[in-house]
């Protein structure tokens, strides 16, 4: 809810005859009256209070996976220009084990039925454990999600990234099928954050366990807005755009 809601018509300073203030259920309400006619009401929500316009009490619980399974939402969300909220996490799916999950909520806290299946999209990267950890929205309104995919074998955990359109479908203009994994050569590569630049290029950041003397290192990759890994313009860089740095 906006911090201030205006109702009825405004009154000029000369019209204001009486003023009263009341506090109820986390709101501060101020009334201006001329005789018996109420001219204006301004309602202010207490800062930090749960917003009752969001699902009735400011809180939403969403069961995404199978009954009794584990759903995890992480601490990165994205806010769209139309007021919708995008949340990223992971959920257990019977056929593919743990997958990325993306949920989109309307401004009133209800799931957005125009997105995916009832407001929810799951993404399988082919690994045994896929965990979404970051989300960003580009200038075209496409949703970019990033995280970790356990690919097994020599690569272990890899960066995982996907781009989906505003309806929740994988964007085939992004690496051919809308998703990809990136291996830094370590046994555990984890993308923990994602941003989109003013050209809609995708920047991923996280860590890579290179083993040996360096152990865990910073890992950063930049992907072009259409497909593939792009260049990272840094002094210490790989030729394919991947960057890792040991501090």
Short mmCIF file of C-alpha atoms in Angstrom, two decimals:
data_model
loop_
_atom_site.label_atom_id
_atom_site.label_comp_id
_atom_site.label_asym_id
_atom_site.label_seq_id
_atom_site.Cartn_x
_atom_site.Cartn_y
_atom_site.Cartn_z
CA UNK A 1 0.00 0.00 0.00
CA UNK A 2 1.22 3.49 -0.64
CA UNK A 3 2.35 5.31 2.46
CA UNK A 4 -0.45 7.85 1.98
CA UNK A 5 -3.92 7.23 0.53
CA UNK A 6 -6.08 10.18 -0.31
CA UNK A 7 -9.84 9.88 -0.29
CA UNK A 8 -12.64 12.30 -1.20
CA UNK A 9 -11.67 15.83 -2.16
CA UNK A 10 -8.93 17.95 -0.68
CA UNK A 11 -9.84 20.80 1.60
CA UNK A 12 -8.18 24.19 1.60
CA UNK A 13 -6.66 25.62 4.80
CA UNK A 14 -9.68 27.92 5.22
CA UNK A 15 -12.06 24.97 5.05
CA UNK A 16 -10.35 23.01 7.78
CA UNK A 17 -12.35 23.50 10.92
CA UNK A 18 -11.56 20.43 12.97
CA UNK A 19 -8.82 17.82 12.90
CA UNK A 20 -8.74 14.49 14.70
CA UNK A 21 -6.17 11.70 14.74
CA UNK A 22 -6.75 8.04 15.54
CA UNK A 23 -4.47 5.01 15.62
CA UNK A 24 -5.93 1.58 14.82
CA UNK A 25 -4.31 -1.70 13.74
CA UNK A 26 -1.00 -0.20 12.73
CA UNK A 27 -2.50 2.78 10.89
CA UNK A 28 -2.44 6.43 11.76
CA UNK A 29 -5.57 8.14 10.37
CA UNK A 30 -6.06 11.88 10.20
CA UNK A 31 -9.48 13.33 9.41
CA UNK A 32 -10.34 16.87 8.37
CA UNK A 33 -13.97 17.91 8.78
CA UNK A 34 -16.13 20.91 7.94
CA UNK A 35 -19.14 20.67 10.17
CA UNK A 36 -20.46 17.12 9.76
CA UNK A 37 -18.90 16.55 6.31
CA UNK A 38 -15.71 14.49 6.04
CA UNK A 39 -13.55 16.04 3.37
CA UNK A 40 -10.32 14.11 3.52
CA UNK A 41 -8.75 11.05 5.09
CA UNK A 42 -5.05 10.27 5.07
CA UNK A 43 -3.94 6.86 6.25
CA UNK A 44 -0.32 6.12 7.15
CA UNK A 45 0.91 2.59 7.80
CA UNK A 46 3.40 2.21 10.60
CA UNK A 47 6.91 1.73 9.19
CA UNK A 48 7.94 -1.94 9.37
CA UNK A 49 4.43 -3.24 9.92
CA UNK A 50 3.04 -6.14 7.89
CA UNK A 51 1.10 -4.79 4.90
CA UNK A 52 -2.53 -5.98 5.01
CA UNK A 53 -2.96 -5.32 1.29
CA UNK A 54 -0.52 -8.19 0.62
CA UNK A 55 -2.52 -11.43 0.93
CA UNK A 56 -4.61 -10.01 3.76
CA UNK A 57 -1.98 -10.04 6.50
CA UNK A 58 1.32 -9.28 4.74
CA UNK A 59 2.44 -12.92 4.58
CA UNK A 60 2.26 -15.68 1.95
CA UNK A 61 3.11 -19.38 2.11
CA UNK A 62 3.43 -21.30 -1.18
CA UNK A 63 3.72 -25.09 -1.43
CA UNK A 64 5.55 -25.79 -4.67
CA UNK A 65 6.79 -29.39 -4.67
CA UNK A 66 5.20 -32.65 -3.68
CA UNK A 67 3.34 -32.91 -0.41
CA UNK A 68 5.83 -33.15 2.43
CA UNK A 69 8.82 -32.25 0.24
CA UNK A 70 11.19 -29.36 0.85
CA UNK A 71 10.86 -25.97 -0.84
CA UNK A 72 13.53 -23.31 -0.23
CA UNK A 73 13.26 -19.63 -1.13
CA UNK A 74 16.49 -17.65 -1.02
CA UNK A 75 17.24 -14.07 -0.08
CA UNK A 76 17.20 -12.56 -3.57
CA UNK A 77 14.00 -11.21 -5.08
CA UNK A 78 13.24 -8.94 -8.02
CA UNK A 79 10.60 -6.25 -8.30
CA UNK A 80 9.00 -5.62 -11.69
CA UNK A 81 7.87 -2.21 -12.91
CA UNK A 82 4.23 -3.40 -12.82
CA UNK A 83 4.48 -4.18 -9.10
CA UNK A 84 4.86 -7.94 -9.43
CA UNK A 85 7.46 -9.72 -7.29
CA UNK A 86 9.72 -12.55 -8.51
CA UNK A 87 11.19 -15.02 -6.00
CA UNK A 88 13.85 -17.68 -6.67
CA UNK A 89 14.66 -20.93 -4.88
CA UNK A 90 14.69 -24.70 -5.22
CA UNK A 91 12.07 -27.41 -4.92
CA UNK A 92 12.00 -31.21 -4.99
CA UNK A 93 10.30 -32.63 -8.10
CA UNK A 94 9.54 -36.35 -8.34
CA UNK A 95 10.97 -36.91 -11.82
CA UNK A 96 14.02 -34.64 -11.72
CA UNK A 97 14.94 -34.31 -8.03
CA UNK A 98 15.75 -30.73 -6.91
CA UNK A 99 15.20 -28.03 -9.56
CA UNK A 100 15.29 -24.25 -9.81
CA UNK A 101 11.92 -22.77 -8.96
CA UNK A 102 10.71 -19.28 -9.89
CA UNK A 103 7.48 -17.89 -8.42
CA UNK A 104 5.85 -14.62 -9.41
CA UNK A 105 3.35 -12.84 -7.19
CA UNK A 106 0.93 -10.04 -7.98
CA UNK A 107 1.07 -6.85 -5.94
CA UNK A 108 -1.74 -8.19 -3.73
CA UNK A 109 0.27 -11.34 -2.83
CA UNK A 110 -1.60 -13.79 -5.07
CA UNK A 111 0.32 -16.01 -7.47
CA UNK A 112 0.36 -14.60 -11.01
CA UNK A 113 -1.68 -17.04 -13.11
CA UNK A 114 -0.25 -15.63 -16.37
CA UNK A 115 3.22 -16.90 -15.40
CA UNK A 116 4.18 -20.56 -15.89
CA UNK A 117 1.75 -22.96 -14.26
CA UNK A 118 -0.30 -21.01 -11.77
CA UNK A 119 2.51 -18.54 -11.14
CA UNK A 120 5.31 -21.10 -10.79
CA UNK A 121 8.12 -22.25 -13.12
CA UNK A 122 10.57 -25.09 -12.42
CA UNK A 123 13.82 -25.46 -14.39
CA UNK A 124 15.83 -28.68 -14.63
CA UNK A 125 19.50 -28.43 -15.70
CA UNK A 126 19.95 -32.18 -15.90
CA UNK A 127 21.85 -32.43 -12.66
CA UNK A 128 20.86 -34.24 -9.50
CA UNK A 129 20.58 -31.01 -7.52
CA UNK A 130 19.80 -27.59 -9.04
CA UNK A 131 19.59 -24.61 -6.69
CA UNK A 132 18.46 -21.13 -7.75
CA UNK A 133 20.26 -18.38 -5.82
CA UNK A 134 19.89 -15.12 -7.78
CA UNK A 135 17.38 -13.32 -10.00
CA UNK A 136 17.40 -10.19 -12.15
CA UNK A 137 15.12 -8.62 -14.77
CA UNK A 138 16.41 -7.16 -18.03
CA UNK A 139 15.12 -4.20 -20.04
CA UNK A 140 12.77 -6.43 -22.07
CA UNK A 141 11.12 -7.77 -18.91
CA UNK A 142 12.82 -11.17 -19.21
CA UNK A 143 13.74 -12.91 -15.98
CA UNK A 144 17.32 -14.16 -15.53
CA UNK A 145 17.96 -16.72 -12.79
CA UNK A 146 21.28 -18.14 -11.65
CA UNK A 147 22.59 -20.66 -9.18
CA UNK A 148 24.21 -24.07 -8.88
CA UNK A 149 23.78 -27.36 -10.72
CA UNK A 150 25.38 -30.59 -9.59
CA UNK A 151 26.41 -32.09 -12.92
CA UNK A 152 28.48 -34.91 -11.43
CA UNK A 153 31.59 -36.46 -12.93
CA UNK A 154 34.74 -34.37 -13.20
CA UNK A 155 32.95 -30.99 -13.20
CA UNK A 156 31.02 -31.42 -9.96
CA UNK A 157 28.94 -28.30 -9.23
CA UNK A 158 28.74 -25.74 -12.06
CA UNK A 159 27.32 -22.27 -12.52
CA UNK A 160 23.76 -22.54 -13.87
CA UNK A 161 21.85 -19.75 -15.59
CA UNK A 162 18.53 -19.50 -17.43
CA UNK A 163 16.46 -16.76 -19.03
CA UNK A 164 12.68 -16.93 -19.21
CA UNK A 165 10.18 -14.62 -20.86
CA UNK A 166 7.40 -12.73 -19.11
CA UNK A 167 5.04 -15.71 -19.48
CA UNK A 168 7.45 -18.13 -17.80
CA UNK A 169 8.77 -19.93 -20.90
CA UNK A 170 12.48 -20.59 -21.44
CA UNK A 171 13.89 -18.05 -23.92
CA UNK A 172 15.29 -20.02 -26.87
CA UNK A 173 17.32 -17.00 -28.05
CA UNK A 174 19.50 -17.49 -24.96
CA UNK A 175 22.07 -20.22 -25.70
CA UNK A 176 19.60 -22.08 -27.94
CA UNK A 177 17.36 -23.52 -25.22
CA UNK A 178 17.17 -20.78 -22.61
CA UNK A 179 19.63 -22.26 -20.12
CA UNK A 180 23.23 -23.35 -19.71
CA UNK A 181 25.86 -24.44 -17.21
CA UNK A 182 29.39 -23.04 -16.92
CA UNK A 183 32.36 -24.99 -15.61
CA UNK A 184 35.38 -23.15 -14.20
CA UNK A 185 37.41 -26.33 -13.91
CA UNK A 186 36.91 -26.61 -10.18
CA UNK A 187 35.02 -29.26 -8.25
CA UNK A 188 32.46 -26.80 -6.85
CA UNK A 189 31.47 -23.76 -8.92
CA UNK A 190 28.61 -21.81 -7.35
CA UNK A 191 26.86 -18.79 -8.88
CA UNK A 192 25.46 -16.83 -5.95
CA UNK A 193 24.38 -13.59 -7.62
CA UNK A 194 23.35 -12.17 -10.99
CA UNK A 195 22.92 -8.69 -12.47
CA UNK A 196 22.00 -7.44 -15.94
CA UNK A 197 23.86 -4.48 -17.46
CA UNK A 198 22.45 -1.71 -19.69
CA UNK A 199 23.05 -3.90 -22.77
CA UNK A 200 21.19 -6.83 -21.19
CA UNK A 201 24.40 -8.80 -20.83
CA UNK A 202 24.30 -11.13 -17.84
CA UNK A 203 26.99 -11.02 -15.14
CA UNK A 204 27.27 -13.96 -12.75
CA UNK A 205 29.33 -13.94 -9.57
CA UNK A 206 30.17 -16.61 -7.06
CA UNK A 207 33.00 -18.93 -6.12
CA UNK A 208 35.02 -21.77 -7.56
CA UNK A 209 37.02 -24.36 -5.63
CA UNK A 210 40.17 -24.72 -7.71
CA UNK A 211 41.89 -26.94 -5.18
CA UNK A 212 45.59 -26.88 -4.51
CA UNK A 213 47.13 -23.76 -2.98
CA UNK A 214 44.36 -21.36 -4.00
CA UNK A 215 41.38 -23.28 -2.65
CA UNK A 216 38.17 -21.32 -3.13
CA UNK A 217 38.41 -18.32 -5.48
CA UNK A 218 36.15 -15.54 -6.68
CA UNK A 219 34.46 -16.55 -9.95
CA UNK A 220 32.78 -14.16 -12.40
CA UNK A 221 31.35 -14.72 -15.88
CA UNK A 222 29.68 -12.41 -18.36
CA UNK A 223 27.23 -13.72 -20.95
CA UNK A 224 26.03 -11.80 -23.97
CA UNK A 225 22.37 -10.91 -24.22
CA UNK A 226 21.79 -13.43 -27.00
CA UNK A 227 23.94 -16.44 -26.14
CA UNK A 228 27.32 -17.83 -25.05
CA UNK A 229 29.92 -16.54 -22.64
CA UNK A 230 31.18 -13.05 -23.42
CA UNK A 231 34.44 -11.32 -22.69
CA UNK A 232 35.30 -9.97 -19.30
CA UNK A 233 37.38 -6.83 -19.68
CA UNK A 234 39.79 -7.36 -16.83
CA UNK A 235 43.55 -7.71 -16.77
CA UNK A 236 43.35 -11.25 -15.45
CA UNK A 237 40.88 -13.00 -17.69
CA UNK A 238 40.30 -16.22 -19.54
CA UNK A 239 39.86 -16.11 -23.32
CA UNK A 240 36.25 -17.35 -23.07
CA UNK A 241 35.14 -14.64 -20.67
CA UNK A 242 35.34 -16.57 -17.42
CA UNK A 243 37.27 -14.91 -14.64
CA UNK A 244 38.49 -16.17 -11.36
CA UNK A 245 40.64 -14.35 -8.89
CA UNK A 246 42.33 -15.53 -5.74
CA UNK A 247 42.53 -13.06 -2.85
#
